[in-house]
Coordinates of C-alpha atoms in Angstrom, one line a residue:
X138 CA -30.8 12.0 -51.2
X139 CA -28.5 13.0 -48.0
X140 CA -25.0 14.5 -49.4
X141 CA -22.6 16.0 -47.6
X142 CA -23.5 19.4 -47.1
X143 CA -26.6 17.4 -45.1
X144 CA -24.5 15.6 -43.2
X145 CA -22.5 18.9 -42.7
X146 CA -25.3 20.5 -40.8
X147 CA -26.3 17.9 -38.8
X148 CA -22.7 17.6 -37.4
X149 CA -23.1 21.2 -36.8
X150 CA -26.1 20.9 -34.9
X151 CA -24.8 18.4 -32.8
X152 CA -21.8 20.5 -31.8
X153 CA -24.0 23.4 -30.9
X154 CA -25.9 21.0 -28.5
X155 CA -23.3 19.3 -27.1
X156 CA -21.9 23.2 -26.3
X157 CA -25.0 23.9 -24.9
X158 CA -25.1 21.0 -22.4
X159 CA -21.7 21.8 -21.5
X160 CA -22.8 25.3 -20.9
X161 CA -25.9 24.4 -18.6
X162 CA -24.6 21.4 -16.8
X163 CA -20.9 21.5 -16.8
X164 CA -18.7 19.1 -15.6
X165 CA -21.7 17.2 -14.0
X166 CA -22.2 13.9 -15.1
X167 CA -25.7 13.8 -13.7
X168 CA -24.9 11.2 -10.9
X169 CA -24.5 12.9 -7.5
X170 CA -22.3 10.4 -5.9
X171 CA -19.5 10.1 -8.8
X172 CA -19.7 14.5 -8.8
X173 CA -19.1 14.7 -5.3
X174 CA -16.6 12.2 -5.6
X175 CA -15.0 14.2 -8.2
X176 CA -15.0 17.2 -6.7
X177 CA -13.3 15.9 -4.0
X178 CA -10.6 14.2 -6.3
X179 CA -9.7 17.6 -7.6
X180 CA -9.5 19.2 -4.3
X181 CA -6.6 16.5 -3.7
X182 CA -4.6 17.1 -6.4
X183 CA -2.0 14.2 -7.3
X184 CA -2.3 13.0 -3.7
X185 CA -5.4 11.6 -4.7
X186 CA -7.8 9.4 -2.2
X187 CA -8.5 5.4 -1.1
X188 CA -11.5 3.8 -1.3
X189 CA -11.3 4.0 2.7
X190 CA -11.3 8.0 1.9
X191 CA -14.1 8.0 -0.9
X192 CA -16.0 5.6 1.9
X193 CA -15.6 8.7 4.4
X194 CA -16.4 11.8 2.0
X195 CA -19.3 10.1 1.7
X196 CA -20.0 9.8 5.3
X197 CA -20.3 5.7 5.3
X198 CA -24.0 6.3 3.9
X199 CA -23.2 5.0 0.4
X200 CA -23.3 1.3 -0.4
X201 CA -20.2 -0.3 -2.1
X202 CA -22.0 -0.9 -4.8
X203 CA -22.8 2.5 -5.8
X204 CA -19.4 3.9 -5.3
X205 CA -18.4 1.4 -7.1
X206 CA -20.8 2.4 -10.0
X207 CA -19.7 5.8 -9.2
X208 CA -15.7 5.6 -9.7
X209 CA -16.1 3.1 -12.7
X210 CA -18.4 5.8 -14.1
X211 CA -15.6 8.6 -13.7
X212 CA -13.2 6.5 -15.3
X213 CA -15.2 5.7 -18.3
X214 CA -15.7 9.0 -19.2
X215 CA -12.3 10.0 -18.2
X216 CA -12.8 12.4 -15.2
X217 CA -10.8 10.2 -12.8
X218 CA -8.1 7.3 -13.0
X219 CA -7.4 4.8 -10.4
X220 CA -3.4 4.1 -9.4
X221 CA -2.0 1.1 -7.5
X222 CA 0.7 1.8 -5.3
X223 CA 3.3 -1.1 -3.6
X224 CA 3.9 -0.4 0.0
X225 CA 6.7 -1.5 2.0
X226 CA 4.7 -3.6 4.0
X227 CA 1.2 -5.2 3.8
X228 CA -1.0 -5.2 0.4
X229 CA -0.3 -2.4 -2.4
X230 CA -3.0 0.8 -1.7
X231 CA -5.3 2.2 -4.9
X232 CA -5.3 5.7 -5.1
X233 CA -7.9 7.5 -7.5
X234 CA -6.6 10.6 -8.8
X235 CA -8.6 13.1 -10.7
X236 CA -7.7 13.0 -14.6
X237 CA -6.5 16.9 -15.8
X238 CA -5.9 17.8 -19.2
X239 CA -1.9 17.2 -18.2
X240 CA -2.6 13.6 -16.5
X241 CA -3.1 10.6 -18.3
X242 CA -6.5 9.0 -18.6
X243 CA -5.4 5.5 -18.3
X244 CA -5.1 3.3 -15.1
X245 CA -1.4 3.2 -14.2
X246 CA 0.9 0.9 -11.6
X247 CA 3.8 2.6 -10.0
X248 CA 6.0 1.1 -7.5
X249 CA 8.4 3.1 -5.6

């Protein structure tokens, strides 16, 4: 029978792997595009970058779809957060911004 002191250890295992990961791989989330996308994020600060931006970082050889794939992945797992901003003229702009431990995970609209 499995009682708590079982369950105990497993949990304990699991943290002890899940440190260990974090130890060897870091912050990687194991998809190249969505990493250097981060990276960049986090070099911009609050500023933050389009999708015109992200297009360019990535030298225009990524397909829509995979950035895409890439952002949606770094907002699932919290590492990024996509903002809307209203401009004076023309159509509002998104902005992703890099998610820190200060900055809020969730997608927010701001108008100035």
């Amino acid at each position: 029978m499995i009682r708590r002191p079982h369950l105990e250890a497993a949990l304990e295992v699991w943290r002890y792997c899940d440190e260990s990961a974090a130890c060897i791989y870091g912050d990687s989330l194991g998809d190249p595009v969505a990493d250097t996308i981060l990276r960049a994020l986090r070099q911009k600060g609050e500023a933050g970058m389009t999708r015109t931006e992200i297009t360019e970082l990535l030298q225009k050889n990524q397909k829509a779809a995979q950035i895409d794939r890439a952002l949606a992945l770094l907002e699932q797992f919290g590492r990024a957060r996509s903002m809307t901003v209203s401009a004076s003229k023309g159509r509002p702009t998104t902005r992703w911004i890099a998610v820190t431990a200060a900055s809020p995970a969730a997608s927010a609209s701001v108008v100035p």
